[in-house]
Tab-separated table of C-alpha atoms and ligand atoms in Angstrom:
chain	number	residue	atom	x	y	z
A	1	MET	CA	172.893	71.675	169.030
A	2	ASN	CA	169.846	73.897	168.584
A	3	THR	CA	170.335	76.757	171.007
A	4	ARG	CA	166.940	78.411	170.381
A	5	PHE	CA	164.421	77.382	172.996
A	6	ASP	CA	161.902	80.174	172.481
A	7	SER	CA	160.492	79.034	169.128
A	8	TYR	CA	157.250	77.763	170.689
A	9	ARG	CA	156.468	80.955	172.607
A	10	GLU	CA	152.813	81.995	172.703
A	11	THR	CA	151.411	85.238	174.086
A	12	THR	CA	148.065	83.830	175.325
A	13	PRO	CA	147.946	83.982	179.133
A	14	GLY	CA	148.410	80.484	180.561
A	15	ARG	CA	150.753	79.409	177.767
A	16	ALA	CA	154.541	79.279	177.970
A	17	ASN	CA	156.154	82.554	176.939
A	18	VAL	CA	159.781	82.593	178.069
A	19	GLY	CA	162.451	84.305	175.972
A	20	ASP	CA	165.981	82.978	175.735
A	21	SER	CA	168.743	84.655	177.747
A	22	PRO	CA	172.390	83.655	178.317
A	23	ASP	CA	171.515	82.605	181.875
A	24	LEU	CA	168.578	80.462	180.725
A	25	LEU	CA	170.597	78.860	177.917
A	26	ALA	CA	173.284	77.905	180.429
A	27	TYR	CA	170.582	76.565	182.716
A	28	TYR	CA	169.015	74.458	179.896
A	29	GLY	CA	172.493	73.095	179.174
A	30	ARG	CA	172.903	71.995	182.793
A	31	LEU	CA	169.415	70.416	182.825
A	32	SER	CA	170.293	68.524	179.671
A	33	GLU	CA	173.443	67.132	181.331
A	34	LEU	CA	171.191	65.893	184.125
A	35	GLY	CA	168.834	64.136	181.684
A	36	ALA	CA	166.149	66.759	182.348
A	37	GLY	CA	164.560	69.779	180.671
A	38	ALA	CA	162.404	72.812	181.436
A	39	LEU	CA	158.768	72.112	180.557
A	40	TRP	CA	158.178	75.707	179.377
A	41	THR	CA	160.573	75.135	176.448
A	42	VAL	CA	158.364	72.352	175.045
A	43	ALA	CA	154.938	72.819	176.676
A	44	ASN	CA	153.265	74.635	173.781
A	45	LYS	CA	154.572	72.022	171.353
A	46	ILE	CA	153.500	68.957	173.324
A	47	GLU	CA	150.138	70.446	174.301
A	48	PRO	CA	148.599	71.712	171.059
A	49	TRP	CA	145.228	73.442	171.440
A	50	GLN	CA	143.617	70.665	169.476
A	51	PRO	CA	144.734	67.431	167.798
A	52	VAL	CA	147.394	67.990	165.140
A	53	PRO	CA	147.305	64.928	162.870
A	54	HIS	CA	150.619	63.988	161.306
A	55	SER	CA	148.956	61.816	158.675
A	56	ALA	CA	148.057	63.293	155.313
A	57	PRO	CA	144.602	62.723	153.828
A	58	MET	CA	145.259	60.159	151.080
A	59	ILE	CA	143.477	58.174	148.404
A	60	TRP	CA	144.706	54.921	146.849
A	61	ARG	CA	142.900	54.232	143.588
A	62	TYR	CA	142.260	50.567	142.886
A	63	LEU	CA	142.659	51.098	139.155
A	64	ASP	CA	146.322	51.947	139.832
A	65	LEU	CA	146.965	49.574	142.725
A	66	ARG	CA	145.293	46.380	141.511
A	67	GLU	CA	147.817	45.532	138.799
A	68	ALA	CA	150.745	46.144	141.167
A	69	VAL	CA	149.118	43.941	143.807
A	70	LEU	CA	148.569	41.090	141.307
A	71	ARG	CA	152.234	41.311	140.208
A	72	ALA	CA	153.224	40.192	143.719
A	73	LEU	CA	151.670	36.769	142.918
A	74	LYS	CA	154.599	36.016	140.600
A	75	LEU	CA	157.280	37.762	142.631
A	76	VAL	CA	156.960	36.150	146.088
A	77	SER	CA	155.275	33.103	147.604
A	78	PRO	CA	153.281	33.261	150.857
A	79	GLU	CA	155.917	30.910	152.331
A	80	GLU	CA	158.708	33.373	151.548
A	81	ALA	CA	156.790	36.489	152.506
A	82	GLY	CA	154.856	35.138	155.500
A	83	ARG	CA	151.967	37.216	154.201
A	84	ARG	CA	151.831	38.513	150.634
A	85	VAL	CA	150.638	42.034	151.342
A	86	ILE	CA	151.142	45.456	149.778
A	87	TYR	CA	150.694	48.010	152.529
A	88	LEU	CA	149.280	51.508	152.189
A	89	ALA	CA	151.976	53.977	153.176
A	90	ASN	CA	150.964	57.409	154.376
A	91	PRO	CA	153.902	59.638	153.381
A	92	ASN	CA	154.012	61.203	156.849
A	93	ARG	CA	153.784	57.884	158.706
A	94	GLN	CA	156.347	55.744	156.894
A	95	ASP	CA	158.364	55.245	160.083
A	96	VAL	CA	155.476	53.373	161.726
A	97	ALA	CA	153.922	51.827	158.560
A	98	ALA	CA	150.580	53.495	159.246
A	99	ALA	CA	147.926	54.373	156.688
A	100	VAL	CA	146.478	56.972	159.055
A	101	GLY	CA	146.960	57.714	162.756
A	102	TRP	CA	148.048	54.468	164.399
A	103	LEU	CA	146.148	52.264	161.925
A	104	TYR	CA	147.771	50.021	159.361
A	105	SER	CA	146.149	48.835	156.142
A	106	GLY	CA	147.261	46.664	153.248
A	107	LEU	CA	146.000	44.632	150.311
A	108	GLN	CA	146.616	40.900	150.571
A	109	VAL	CA	146.600	38.732	147.445
A	110	MET	CA	146.414	34.941	147.240
A	111	ALA	CA	146.101	32.500	144.364
A	112	PRO	CA	143.944	29.335	144.279
A	113	GLY	CA	145.450	26.572	146.416
A	114	GLU	CA	147.642	28.925	148.459
A	115	CYS	CA	147.499	29.125	152.251
A	116	ALA	CA	149.520	31.397	154.543
A	117	SER	CA	150.965	30.043	157.764
A	118	SER	CA	148.971	30.255	160.985
A	119	HIS	CA	150.061	32.819	163.538
A	120	ARG	CA	148.771	35.060	166.308
A	121	HIS	CA	149.696	38.450	167.686
A	122	SER	CA	148.737	41.183	170.121
A	123	ALA	CA	147.513	43.348	167.260
A	124	SER	CA	143.856	43.052	166.276
A	125	ALA	CA	143.077	42.586	162.607
A	126	LEU	CA	140.120	42.752	160.257
A	127	ARG	CA	139.583	42.027	156.567
A	128	PHE	CA	137.251	43.355	153.902
A	129	ILE	CA	137.002	41.130	150.841
A	130	MET	CA	137.574	43.032	147.592
A	131	GLU	CA	137.554	40.461	144.803
A	132	GLY	CA	137.825	36.778	143.961
A	133	SER	CA	136.113	33.591	145.048
A	134	GLY	CA	137.130	30.716	147.297
A	135	ALA	CA	138.895	32.748	150.019
A	136	PHE	CA	138.736	31.394	153.536
A	137	THR	CA	140.100	32.207	156.943
A	138	ASN	CA	140.433	30.021	160.008
A	139	VAL	CA	140.276	31.876	163.325
A	140	ASP	CA	140.940	29.666	166.360
A	141	GLY	CA	139.486	26.675	164.525
A	142	HIS	CA	136.434	28.574	163.175
A	143	LYS	CA	136.835	28.262	159.407
A	144	MET	CA	134.884	30.802	157.358
A	145	THR	CA	134.246	31.107	153.663
A	146	LEU	CA	134.674	34.662	152.405
A	147	GLY	CA	132.874	36.460	149.588
A	148	ARG	CA	132.848	39.941	148.094
A	149	ASN	CA	132.317	42.736	150.639
A	150	ASP	CA	132.276	40.315	153.566
A	151	PHE	CA	133.868	41.752	156.699
A	152	VAL	CA	135.809	39.356	158.937
A	153	LEU	CA	137.601	39.641	162.288
A	154	THR	CA	140.847	38.122	163.483
A	155	PRO	CA	140.856	39.504	167.056
A	156	ASN	CA	144.064	39.886	169.021
A	157	GLY	CA	145.391	36.668	170.470
A	158	THR	CA	143.520	34.404	168.037
A	159	TRP	CA	145.380	31.967	165.777
A	160	HIS	CA	144.572	32.786	162.180
A	161	GLU	CA	145.448	31.592	158.705
A	162	HIS	CA	144.049	32.573	155.340
A	163	GLY	CA	143.948	30.873	151.982
A	164	VAL	CA	142.081	30.320	148.742
A	165	ALA	CA	140.432	27.014	147.762
A	166	GLU	CA	141.917	25.046	144.815
A	167	ASN	CA	138.811	25.781	142.735
A	168	GLY	CA	138.757	29.495	143.614
A	169	THR	CA	140.202	32.497	141.771
A	170	ASN	CA	142.878	35.053	142.678
A	171	CYS	CA	141.586	36.854	145.749
A	172	ILE	CA	142.379	40.314	147.075
A	173	TRP	CA	141.253	41.638	150.422
A	174	GLN	CA	141.988	44.666	152.533
A	175	ASP	CA	143.647	44.031	155.887
A	176	GLY	CA	143.220	46.530	158.709
A	177	LEU	CA	145.323	46.305	161.869
A	178	ASP	CA	146.053	48.366	164.957
A	179	ILE	CA	149.692	47.289	164.771
A	180	PRO	CA	151.136	50.849	164.818
A	181	LEU	CA	149.077	51.531	167.956
A	182	VAL	CA	150.170	48.312	169.637
A	183	ASN	CA	153.786	49.128	168.743
A	184	ALA	CA	153.411	52.710	170.032
A	185	LEU	CA	152.175	51.207	173.294
A	186	GLU	CA	155.127	48.779	173.220
A	187	ALA	CA	152.705	45.939	173.787
A	188	GLY	CA	153.195	43.646	170.795
A	189	PHE	CA	153.872	39.904	170.833
A	190	TYR	CA	153.945	37.641	167.775
A	191	GLU	CA	153.933	33.843	167.470
A	192	VAL	CA	154.009	31.429	164.542
A	193	HIS	CA	151.794	28.365	165.083
A	194	PRO	CA	153.998	25.370	166.045
A	195	ASP	CA	152.423	23.259	163.255
A	196	LEU	CA	152.185	26.200	160.775
A	197	ARG	CA	148.563	25.047	160.291
A	198	GLN	CA	145.673	24.788	162.700
A	199	ALA	CA	142.844	22.311	162.922
A	200	ILE	CA	139.273	23.105	161.905
A	201	SER	CA	137.478	22.621	165.230
A	202	TYR	CA	133.924	23.708	164.391
A	203	PRO	CA	131.509	23.333	161.463
A	204	ILE	CA	132.330	25.743	158.592
A	205	ASP	CA	130.793	29.203	159.154
A	206	GLU	CA	129.510	28.106	162.583
A	207	SER	CA	130.006	31.584	164.135
A	208	SER	CA	127.628	33.097	161.541
A	209	SER	CA	125.059	30.361	162.120
A	210	MET	CA	125.249	30.791	165.869
A	211	TRP	CA	125.558	34.582	166.267
A	212	GLY	CA	124.658	36.081	162.881
A	213	SER	CA	120.865	36.269	162.997
A	214	PRO	CA	119.707	39.859	163.513
A	215	GLY	CA	117.987	40.490	166.846
A	216	LEU	CA	118.539	36.965	168.098
A	217	ARG	CA	121.243	35.400	170.201
A	218	PRO	CA	121.726	31.878	171.477
A	219	ALA	CA	119.858	31.692	174.788
A	220	GLY	CA	122.140	31.357	177.774
A	221	ALA	CA	125.283	31.626	175.684
A	222	ASP	CA	128.146	32.709	177.873
A	223	TRP	CA	130.628	34.865	175.951
A	224	GLN	CA	133.299	36.430	178.141
A	225	ARG	CA	135.923	37.416	175.595
A	226	ARG	CA	136.608	41.030	174.717
A	227	TYR	CA	135.776	40.624	171.034
A	228	SER	CA	132.715	39.687	169.036
A	229	PRO	CA	131.730	35.985	168.912
A	230	LEU	CA	130.431	36.744	165.407
A	231	LEU	CA	133.581	36.694	163.287
A	232	LYS	CA	132.106	37.245	159.819
A	233	TYR	CA	129.612	39.907	158.700
A	234	GLU	CA	128.263	38.936	155.306
A	235	TRP	CA	127.507	41.558	152.680
A	236	GLU	CA	123.952	40.522	151.708
A	237	PRO	CA	122.355	41.048	155.149
A	238	THR	CA	124.514	44.157	155.671
A	239	TYR	CA	123.290	45.773	152.464
A	240	GLU	CA	119.737	44.737	153.228
A	241	ALA	CA	120.014	46.386	156.661
A	242	LEU	CA	121.153	49.641	155.034
A	243	CYS	CA	118.246	49.553	152.556
A	244	ARG	CA	115.713	48.904	155.322
A	245	TYR	CA	117.102	51.719	157.454
A	246	ALA	CA	117.127	54.078	154.446
A	247	ALA	CA	113.476	53.276	153.743
A	248	VAL	CA	112.356	54.623	157.120
A	249	TYR	CA	114.839	57.310	158.199
A	250	ASP	CA	116.868	60.150	156.700
A	251	GLY	CA	119.915	59.066	158.700
A	252	SER	CA	122.716	61.279	160.028
A	253	PRO	CA	123.325	64.699	158.452
A	254	PHE	CA	127.049	63.904	158.658
A	255	ASP	CA	127.134	60.234	157.710
A	256	ALA	CA	123.824	59.499	155.956
A	257	ILE	CA	122.607	55.914	156.512
A	258	HIS	CA	125.307	54.809	158.905
A	259	MET	CA	125.514	51.490	160.763
A	260	ASP	CA	128.177	50.042	163.020
A	261	TYR	CA	129.264	46.426	162.872
A	262	VAL	CA	128.725	45.300	166.474
A	263	ASN	CA	129.454	42.502	168.884
A	264	PRO	CA	126.046	40.752	169.117
A	265	ALA	CA	126.769	39.673	172.702
A	266	THR	CA	127.203	43.261	173.927
A	267	GLY	CA	125.981	45.663	171.227
A	268	GLY	CA	129.435	47.290	171.512
A	269	PRO	CA	132.300	47.487	169.030
A	270	VAL	CA	133.627	44.314	167.416
A	271	MET	CA	137.073	44.573	169.026
A	272	THR	CA	138.667	46.640	171.812
A	273	THR	CA	140.748	49.040	169.735
A	274	MET	CA	139.178	49.085	166.273
A	275	GLY	CA	135.607	49.324	165.098
A	276	ALA	CA	134.025	49.210	161.666
A	277	SER	CA	131.034	50.830	160.008
A	278	ILE	CA	129.127	50.776	156.778
A	279	GLN	CA	127.270	53.748	155.367
A	280	MET	CA	125.015	54.375	152.403
A	281	LEU	CA	124.528	57.617	150.517
A	282	ARG	CA	121.381	57.668	148.452
A	283	PRO	CA	121.406	58.935	144.848
A	284	GLY	CA	122.586	62.549	144.806
A	285	GLU	CA	122.975	62.668	148.608
A	286	ARG	CA	125.628	64.889	150.167
A	287	THR	CA	126.497	65.041	153.864
A	288	ARG	CA	127.424	67.991	156.086
A	289	ALA	CA	131.055	68.369	157.149
A	290	HIS	CA	132.169	67.359	160.604
A	291	ARG	CA	135.312	66.183	162.321
A	292	GLU	CA	135.967	63.596	164.999
A	293	VAL	CA	138.763	62.578	167.332
A	294	GLY	CA	139.540	59.344	165.530
A	295	ASN	CA	141.233	58.037	162.414
A	296	PHE	CA	139.293	56.469	159.561
A	297	VAL	CA	140.172	54.187	156.660
A	298	TYR	CA	137.374	54.056	154.080
A	299	GLN	CA	136.821	51.683	151.210
A	300	CYS	CA	134.117	52.286	148.606
A	301	ALA	CA	132.188	48.990	148.568
A	302	LYS	CA	129.588	50.027	145.982
A	303	GLY	CA	128.960	52.880	143.551
A	304	SER	CA	130.988	56.074	143.374
A	305	GLY	CA	131.227	59.473	144.950
A	306	TRP	CA	133.549	62.039	146.429
A	307	SER	CA	134.730	63.310	149.768
A	308	ILE	CA	135.996	66.723	150.735
A	309	ILE	CA	138.730	66.211	153.318
A	310	ASN	CA	140.298	69.312	154.828
A	311	GLY	CA	138.963	71.368	151.918
A	312	GLN	CA	140.270	69.104	149.168
A	313	ARG	CA	138.060	66.984	146.934
A	314	TYR	CA	138.821	63.277	146.409
A	315	ASP	CA	136.716	61.384	143.862
A	316	TRP	CA	136.368	57.678	144.510
A	317	SER	CA	134.761	54.652	142.966
A	318	GLU	CA	134.350	51.008	143.896
A	319	ARG	CA	137.401	49.570	145.767
A	320	ASP	CA	139.214	52.889	146.135
A	321	ILE	CA	140.569	53.408	149.656
A	322	PHE	CA	140.982	56.787	151.341
A	323	VAL	CA	141.824	58.001	154.828
A	324	VAL	CA	140.538	60.783	157.061
A	325	PRO	CA	142.993	61.769	159.809
A	326	SER	CA	141.847	62.710	163.300
A	327	TRP	CA	140.111	66.072	163.806
A	328	THR	CA	139.919	66.715	160.072
A	329	TYR	CA	136.720	68.039	158.522
A	330	HIS	CA	135.205	65.693	155.994
A	331	GLU	CA	131.999	65.325	154.051
A	332	HIS	CA	130.883	62.745	151.510
A	333	GLY	CA	128.736	62.846	148.401
A	334	ASN	CA	127.209	60.326	146.025
A	335	SER	CA	128.082	61.279	142.450
A	336	SER	CA	125.232	59.246	140.952
A	337	GLN	CA	121.649	60.476	140.641
A	338	THR	CA	120.320	56.936	140.209
A	339	GLU	CA	122.440	54.479	142.253
A	340	ASP	CA	123.250	54.373	145.955
A	341	THR	CA	126.873	54.237	147.081
A	342	CYS	CA	128.266	52.408	150.138
A	343	LEU	CA	131.394	53.157	152.155
A	344	PHE	CA	132.966	50.571	154.436
A	345	SER	CA	135.251	52.057	157.089
A	346	PHE	CA	137.325	50.945	160.010
A	347	HIS	CA	138.548	53.274	162.704
A	348	ASP	CA	140.059	53.649	166.166
A	349	LEU	CA	136.905	54.996	167.858
A	350	PRO	CA	136.684	52.088	170.372
A	351	ALA	CA	140.166	53.048	171.606
A	352	MET	CA	139.296	56.762	171.651
A	353	ARG	CA	136.043	56.137	173.509
A	354	ALA	CA	137.553	53.691	176.000
A	355	LEU	CA	140.183	56.300	176.849
A	356	GLY	CA	137.594	59.088	177.169
A	357	LEU	CA	139.068	61.035	174.233
A	358	TYR	CA	136.226	61.028	171.717
A	359	ARG	CA	134.685	64.299	170.475
A	360	GLN	CA	133.033	65.498	167.343
A	361	GLU	CA	132.278	68.903	165.942
A	362	ALA	CA	130.225	70.104	163.000
A	363	LEU	CA	131.469	72.695	160.549
A	364	GLY	CA	129.269	75.721	161.252
A	365	GLU	CA	126.916	77.199	158.685
A	366	ASN	CA	129.119	80.286	158.159
A	367	GLY	CA	132.527	78.656	158.379
A	368	GLY	CA	132.705	78.862	162.165
A	369	HIS	CA	132.790	75.837	164.443
A	370	GLN	CA	129.605	74.637	165.972
A	371	PRO	CA	130.198	72.121	168.751
A	372	ILE	CA	127.914	69.121	168.811
A	373	THR	CA	127.994	66.253	171.249
B	401	1HN	C1	148.826	39.861	159.603
B	401	1HN	O1	148.790	38.960	160.593
B	401	1HN	C2	148.159	39.610	158.409
B	401	1HN	O2	147.215	37.582	159.131
B	401	1HN	C3	148.187	40.548	157.407
B	401	1HN	O3	147.075	38.060	157.073
B	401	1HN	C4	148.879	41.715	157.544
B	401	1HN	C5	150.324	43.158	158.841
B	401	1HN	C6	151.024	43.410	159.980
B	401	1HN	C7	151.015	42.491	161.011
B	401	1HN	C8	150.290	41.325	160.923
B	401	1HN	C9	147.436	38.313	158.197
B	401	1HN	C10	149.590	41.973	158.714
B	401	1HN	C11	149.569	41.055	159.759
């Protein structure tokens, strides 16, 4: 047993600063027998001055990962595996299968004619389509066709199944889930659909037709659920929105031309725990460094660039995925002088905001910290 209890001592007034003594050690032993402990032995550890992320900043380069992901096509079937996914393992978060913070991410691969079984769970999920044609997903009977850089939701509690049409090609998409968070909260349920398949209950792509026109919503539509009625955000209008924004504004000094995917019924985030954003850096553009209470998984959707995360440079190009842990300074740059670059990201900001935990801070001009709100 570790008999040193004073290893977290701090001298700042207001912090725990109790040295060990034979009497105290005997006392801690007695407390331990009672299933109790003295707060001052752990207080400085469990109340850090600021967030201490356990996750490492990481990059997964598609050039390396793609071939390994495609190999899974021959090694396991969707029937055997349930879902044929290669997950992104942060070395410091292996125990909870998180890519960063309490967020999971993986690359799912399916061949033409394959379909994974329908299921639902307490975790919320999203997908960003990386390559291939003919992919589809069916969410509670809303079947959607999926193309490159489309962003699609499978909110918690919805039945969902994915597949690729017979006349399609091998498809790879990024999955993002809050499953580590839901598990940390000990709130997760999982069910396989009794028929393994679900019916198509609406016209194909009906949610886009109904809710996907910018600035317009169906008059009188009553949407009471806690997730977006728009389930698919297509790339063409998304990219067009970025270009139109970039034509009239400089954008954020920290995130350039930055837009959130939103629930068109509320203007709020697409789901309760996870949100998603898209940002554009114009040719040669470089952002200022800031940090936020929140965890981010980025995928380069177009072009190439670099990010400096906690002082280290990570170069990325199309389809590379990288993560920025909570309260970690980061800045992004476009490495091209002629082409724009776009970063898709998903994050836990809706959870942070709902819990009143969100903050951000800019890196000051002379290395100091300059709070911003
Ligand atoms: C899930 O439901 C899917 O539906 C993919 O394709 C990955 C990882 C953990 C838990 C559920 C899917 C998942 C997942």
